[in-house]
Amino acid sequence: MKLNCRPPAWLRRVPRPPGGQFLLAVPVIASRPLAADSISQVLSNTTLWIIGILAGLATLMLTLGGVRYLLANGDPAEVEKAKTALKSAAIGYALAILAPVIVIVLKGLVGG
């Protein structure tokens, strides 16, 4: 028993190999290999990564602190843990904001 199903329109325009029912089309994008032109570009890219990671971790800590605070039910030890998580989130956001400044200082030290 042979199934006679038609492929989607975008696939019908692609020539099929001889004897093949369907062709798996995978786009190949030719790009430069992962290389940087200068140390300045490496530091700029690193800055963006640092900011993203710090902001993500700070958001996670803010969420965990908020959930802990809600679930504390007045228990002083749990409230203190929640406050510590919220302080950690504030420190994380401060570091994310200061990351570009830190990288500029590093650029000055390296000579970039």
Coordinates of N, CA, C and O in Angstrom, one line a residue:
M1 N 0.8 -1.2 0.0 CA 0.0 0.0 0.0 C 0.9 1.2 0.0 O 1.7 1.4 0.9
K2 N 0.7 2.1 -1.0 CA 1.5 3.3 -1.1 C 0.6 4.5 -0.8 O -0.5 4.6 -1.3
L3 N 1.2 5.3 0.1 CA 0.4 6.6 0.5 C 0.7 7.6 -0.5 O 1.8 7.9 -0.9
N4 N -0.3 8.3 -1.0 CA -0.2 9.4 -1.9 C -0.5 10.7 -1.2 O -1.5 11.3 -1.4
C5 N 0.5 11.1 -0.4 CA 0.3 12.4 0.2 C 1.2 13.4 -0.5 O 2.4 13.1 -0.9
R6 N 0.8 14.6 -0.6 CA 1.6 15.7 -1.3 C 2.4 16.4 -0.3 O 1.9 16.7 0.8
P7 N 3.6 16.7 -0.6 CA 4.5 17.5 0.3 C 4.0 18.9 0.3 O 3.3 19.4 -0.6
P8 N 4.4 19.7 1.3 CA 4.0 21.1 1.3 C 4.5 21.9 0.1 O 5.4 21.4 -0.6
A9 N 3.9 23.0 -0.2 CA 4.2 23.8 -1.4 C 5.7 24.2 -1.4 O 6.3 24.2 -2.4
W10 N 6.2 24.6 -0.2 CA 7.6 25.1 -0.2 C 8.6 24.0 -0.5 O 9.7 24.2 -1.0
L11 N 8.2 22.7 -0.3 CA 9.0 21.6 -0.6 C 8.9 21.1 -2.0 O 9.8 20.5 -2.6
R12 N 7.7 21.4 -2.6 CA 7.5 20.9 -4.0 C 8.3 21.6 -5.0 O 8.6 21.1 -6.0
R13 N 8.8 22.8 -4.7 CA 9.6 23.6 -5.6 C 11.0 23.1 -5.6 O 11.8 23.4 -6.5
V14 N 11.4 22.3 -4.6 CA 12.8 21.8 -4.5 C 12.9 20.6 -5.3 O 12.1 19.7 -5.2
P15 N 13.9 20.5 -6.2 CA 14.0 19.2 -7.0 C 14.3 18.0 -6.1 O 15.1 18.1 -5.2
R16 N 13.6 16.9 -6.4 CA 13.8 15.7 -5.6 C 14.9 14.9 -6.2 O 15.0 14.8 -7.4
P17 N 15.6 14.1 -5.4 CA 16.6 13.2 -5.9 C 15.9 12.1 -6.6 O 14.7 11.7 -6.3
P18 N 16.6 11.4 -7.6 CA 15.9 10.4 -8.3 C 15.5 9.2 -7.4 O 16.3 8.7 -6.6
G19 N 14.3 8.8 -7.5 CA 13.8 7.7 -6.7 C 13.4 8.0 -5.3 O 13.0 7.2 -4.5
G20 N 13.6 9.3 -4.9 CA 13.3 9.7 -3.6 C 11.9 10.3 -3.4 O 11.4 11.0 -4.3
Q21 N 11.2 9.9 -2.4 CA 9.8 10.5 -2.2 C 9.9 11.9 -1.7 O 9.2 12.8 -2.2
F22 N 10.7 12.1 -0.6 CA 10.8 13.5 0.0 C 12.2 13.9 0.1 O 13.1 13.0 0.2
L23 N 12.4 15.2 0.1 CA 13.8 15.7 0.3 C 13.8 16.5 1.5 O 13.0 17.4 1.7
L24 N 14.7 16.2 2.4 CA 14.9 17.0 3.6 C 15.8 18.1 3.3 O 17.0 18.0 3.0
A25 N 15.2 19.3 3.3 CA 16.0 20.5 2.9 C 16.5 21.2 4.2 O 15.7 21.6 5.0
V26 N 17.7 21.3 4.3 CA 18.3 22.0 5.5 C 19.1 23.2 4.9 O 20.0 23.1 4.1
P27 N 18.7 24.5 5.3 CA 19.4 25.6 4.8 C 20.8 25.7 5.4 O 21.1 25.4 6.6
V28 N 21.8 26.0 4.5 CA 23.1 26.1 4.9 C 23.5 27.6 4.8 O 23.4 28.1 3.7
I29 N 23.9 28.2 5.9 CA 24.3 29.6 5.8 C 25.8 29.7 5.9 O 26.4 29.3 6.9
A30 N 26.3 30.2 4.9 CA 27.8 30.4 4.9 C 28.1 31.7 5.7 O 27.7 32.7 5.3
S31 N 28.9 31.5 6.8 CA 29.3 32.6 7.6 C 30.7 32.5 8.0 O 31.3 31.4 7.8
R32 N 31.2 33.5 8.5 CA 32.6 33.5 9.0 C 32.7 32.6 10.2 O 31.8 32.4 11.0
P33 N 33.9 32.0 10.3 CA 34.0 31.1 11.5 C 34.0 32.1 12.8 O 34.2 33.3 12.7
L34 N 33.9 31.4 13.9 CA 33.8 32.2 15.2 C 35.2 32.8 15.4 O 36.0 32.1 16.0
A35 N 35.4 34.0 15.0 CA 36.6 34.7 15.2 C 36.4 36.2 15.4 O 35.4 36.7 14.9
A36 N 37.2 36.8 16.1 CA 37.1 38.2 16.4 C 38.2 39.0 15.6 O 39.3 38.5 15.5
D37 N 37.8 40.2 15.2 CA 38.8 41.0 14.5 C 39.8 41.6 15.4 O 40.9 41.9 15.1
S38 N 39.3 41.9 16.7 CA 40.2 42.7 17.6 C 39.9 42.3 19.0 O 38.8 41.7 19.3
I39 N 40.8 42.6 19.9 CA 40.5 42.4 21.4 C 39.4 43.3 21.8 O 38.6 42.9 22.7
S40 N 39.2 44.4 21.2 CA 38.1 45.3 21.6 C 36.7 44.6 21.3 O 35.8 44.7 22.1
Q41 N 36.7 44.0 20.2 CA 35.4 43.3 19.8 C 35.2 42.1 20.8 O 34.0 41.9 21.2
V42 N 36.2 41.4 21.2 CA 36.1 40.3 22.2 C 35.6 40.9 23.5 O 34.6 40.3 24.1
L43 N 36.1 42.0 23.9 CA 35.7 42.6 25.2 C 34.2 43.1 25.1 O 33.5 43.0 26.1
S44 N 33.9 43.6 24.0 CA 32.5 44.1 23.8 C 31.5 42.9 23.8 O 30.5 43.0 24.5
N45 N 31.8 41.9 23.1 CA 31.0 40.7 23.2 C 30.9 40.1 24.6 O 29.9 39.6 25.0
T46 N 32.0 40.1 25.2 CA 32.1 39.5 26.6 C 31.2 40.4 27.5 O 30.5 39.8 28.4
T47 N 31.2 41.7 27.3 CA 30.4 42.6 28.1 C 28.9 42.2 28.0 O 28.2 42.1 29.0
L48 N 28.5 42.0 26.7 CA 27.1 41.7 26.5 C 26.7 40.3 27.2 O 25.6 40.2 27.7
W49 N 27.6 39.4 27.1 CA 27.4 38.1 27.7 C 27.3 38.2 29.2 O 26.4 37.7 29.9
I50 N 28.2 39.0 29.8 CA 28.2 39.2 31.3 C 26.9 39.8 31.7 O 26.3 39.4 32.7
I51 N 26.5 40.9 31.0 CA 25.3 41.6 31.4 C 24.1 40.6 31.3 O 23.2 40.6 32.2
G52 N 24.0 39.9 30.3 CA 22.9 38.9 30.1 C 22.9 37.9 31.2 O 21.8 37.6 31.8
I53 N 24.0 37.3 31.5 CA 24.1 36.3 32.5 C 23.7 36.8 33.9 O 23.0 36.3 34.7
L54 N 24.3 38.0 34.2 CA 24.1 38.6 35.5 C 22.6 39.0 35.7 O 22.0 38.8 36.7
A55 N 22.0 39.6 34.6 CA 20.6 40.0 34.7 C 19.7 38.8 34.9 O 18.7 38.8 35.6
G56 N 20.1 37.7 34.2 CA 19.3 36.5 34.3 C 19.3 35.9 35.7 O 18.3 35.5 36.3
L57 N 20.6 35.8 36.2 CA 20.7 35.3 37.6 C 20.0 36.2 38.6 O 19.4 35.7 39.6
A58 N 20.1 37.5 38.4 CA 19.5 38.4 39.4 C 18.0 38.2 39.3 O 17.3 38.3 40.3
T59 N 17.4 38.0 38.1 CA 16.0 37.8 38.0 C 15.6 36.5 38.7 O 14.5 36.5 39.3
L60 N 16.4 35.5 38.5 CA 16.1 34.2 39.2 C 16.1 34.4 40.7 O 15.2 33.9 41.4
M61 N 17.1 35.1 41.2 CA 17.2 35.3 42.7 C 16.0 36.2 43.2 O 15.5 36.0 44.3
L62 N 15.6 37.2 42.4 CA 14.5 38.0 42.7 C 13.2 37.2 42.8 O 12.4 37.3 43.8
T63 N 13.0 36.3 41.9 CA 11.9 35.4 41.9 C 11.9 34.5 43.1 O 10.9 34.3 43.8
L64 N 13.1 33.8 43.3 CA 13.2 32.9 44.4 C 13.0 33.6 45.8 O 12.3 33.1 46.7
G65 N 13.5 34.8 45.9 CA 13.3 35.6 47.1 C 11.9 36.0 47.3 O 11.4 35.9 48.5
G66 N 11.2 36.3 46.3 CA 9.8 36.7 46.4 C 8.9 35.5 46.8 O 8.1 35.6 47.6
V67 N 9.2 34.3 46.2 CA 8.5 33.1 46.5 C 8.7 32.7 48.0 O 7.8 32.3 48.7
R68 N 10.0 32.8 48.4 CA 10.4 32.4 49.8 C 9.7 33.4 50.7 O 9.2 32.9 51.8
Y69 N 9.6 34.6 50.4 CA 9.0 35.6 51.3 C 7.5 35.3 51.4 O 6.9 35.4 52.5
L70 N 6.9 35.0 50.3 CA 5.4 34.6 50.3 C 5.1 33.4 51.1 O 4.1 33.2 51.8
L71 N 6.0 32.4 51.0 CA 5.8 31.1 51.7 C 6.4 31.0 53.1 O 6.3 30.0 53.7
A72 N 6.9 32.1 53.6 CA 7.6 32.2 54.9 C 6.5 32.0 56.0 O 6.8 31.4 57.1
N73 N 5.3 32.5 55.9 CA 4.3 32.4 56.9 C 4.7 33.0 58.2 O 4.4 32.4 59.3
G74 N 5.5 34.0 58.2 CA 5.9 34.6 59.5 C 7.1 34.0 60.2 O 7.5 34.4 61.2
D75 N 7.6 32.9 59.6 CA 8.8 32.3 60.2 C 10.0 33.2 60.0 O 10.4 33.5 58.9
P76 N 10.6 33.6 61.1 CA 11.7 34.6 61.0 C 12.9 34.0 60.3 O 13.6 34.8 59.5
A77 N 13.2 32.8 60.4 CA 14.4 32.2 59.7 C 14.1 32.2 58.1 O 15.0 32.6 57.4
E78 N 12.9 31.9 57.7 CA 12.6 31.9 56.3 C 12.5 33.3 55.8 O 12.9 33.5 54.6
V79 N 12.0 34.2 56.6 CA 12.0 35.6 56.1 C 13.4 36.1 55.9 O 13.7 36.8 54.9
E80 N 14.3 35.7 56.8 CA 15.7 36.2 56.7 C 16.3 35.6 55.4 O 17.1 36.3 54.7
K81 N 16.0 34.3 55.1 CA 16.5 33.7 53.9 C 16.0 34.4 52.6 O 16.7 34.6 51.7
A82 N 14.7 34.8 52.7 CA 14.1 35.5 51.6 C 14.8 36.9 51.4 O 15.0 37.3 50.3
K83 N 15.0 37.6 52.5 CA 15.7 38.9 52.4 C 17.1 38.8 51.8 O 17.5 39.6 51.1
T84 N 17.8 37.7 52.2 CA 19.1 37.5 51.7 C 19.1 37.2 50.2 O 19.9 37.8 49.4
A85 N 18.1 36.5 49.7 CA 17.9 36.3 48.3 C 17.6 37.6 47.5 O 18.1 37.8 46.4
L86 N 16.7 38.4 48.1 CA 16.4 39.7 47.5 C 17.6 40.6 47.5 O 17.8 41.3 46.5
K87 N 18.5 40.6 48.5 CA 19.7 41.4 48.5 C 20.6 40.9 47.5 O 21.3 41.7 46.8
S88 N 20.7 39.6 47.3 CA 21.6 39.0 46.2 C 21.1 39.4 44.8 O 21.9 39.7 44.0
A89 N 19.8 39.5 44.7 CA 19.2 40.0 43.4 C 19.6 41.4 43.2 O 20.0 41.8 42.0
A90 N 19.5 42.3 44.2 CA 19.9 43.7 44.0 C 21.4 43.8 43.7 O 21.8 44.6 42.8
I91 N 22.2 43.0 44.3 CA 23.7 43.0 44.0 C 23.9 42.5 42.5 O 24.7 43.1 41.8
G92 N 23.1 41.6 42.1 CA 23.3 41.1 40.7 C 22.9 42.1 39.7 O 23.5 42.3 38.7
Y93 N 21.8 42.8 40.0 CA 21.4 43.9 39.1 C 22.4 45.0 39.1 O 22.7 45.6 38.0
A94 N 23.0 45.3 40.2 CA 24.0 46.4 40.3 C 25.2 46.0 39.5 O 25.8 46.8 38.7
L95 N 25.6 44.7 39.6 CA 26.8 44.2 38.8 C 26.5 44.2 37.3 O 27.3 44.5 36.5
A96 N 25.2 43.9 36.9 CA 24.9 43.9 35.5 C 24.9 45.4 35.0 O 25.3 45.6 33.8
I97 N 24.5 46.3 35.8 CA 24.6 47.7 35.4 C 26.0 48.2 35.3 O 26.4 48.9 34.4
L98 N 26.9 47.7 36.2 CA 28.3 48.2 36.3 C 29.2 47.4 35.4 O 30.4 47.7 35.2
A99 N 28.7 46.3 34.7 CA 29.6 45.5 33.9 C 30.3 46.3 32.8 O 31.5 46.1 32.5
P100 N 29.6 47.2 32.1 CA 30.3 47.9 31.0 C 31.4 48.8 31.6 O 32.5 48.9 31.0
V101 N 31.2 49.3 32.8 CA 32.2 50.1 33.4 C 33.5 49.3 33.8 O 34.6 49.7 33.5
I102 N 33.2 48.1 34.3 CA 34.3 47.2 34.6 C 35.1 46.8 33.3 O 36.3 46.7 33.4
V103 N 34.4 46.5 32.2 CA 35.0 46.2 31.0 C 35.8 47.3 30.5 O 36.9 47.2 29.9
I104 N 35.3 48.6 30.6 CA 36.1 49.7 30.1 C 37.4 49.9 30.9 O 38.5 50.1 30.4
V105 N 37.3 49.6 32.2 CA 38.5 49.6 33.1 C 39.5 48.5 32.6 O 40.7 48.8 32.5
L106 N 39.0 47.3 32.3 CA 39.8 46.2 31.8 C 40.5 46.6 30.5 O 41.6 46.2 30.2
K107 N 39.7 47.2 29.6 CA 40.2 47.6 28.3 C 41.4 48.6 28.5 O 42.4 48.5 27.8
G108 N 41.3 49.5 29.5 CA 42.3 50.4 29.8 C 43.6 49.7 30.3 O 44.7 50.1 30.0
L109 N 43.4 48.7 31.1 CA 44.5 47.9 31.7 C 45.2 47.1 30.6 O 46.4 47.0 30.6
V110 N 44.4 46.5 29.7 CA 45.0 45.6 28.7 C 45.6 46.5 27.5 O 46.5 46.1 26.9
G111 N 45.0 47.7 27.3 CA 45.5 48.5 26.3 C 44.7 48.4 25.0 O 45.1 48.6 23.9
G112 N 43.4 48.0 25.2 CA 42.5 47.8 24.0 C 41.8 49.0 23.5 O 41.5 49.9 23.8

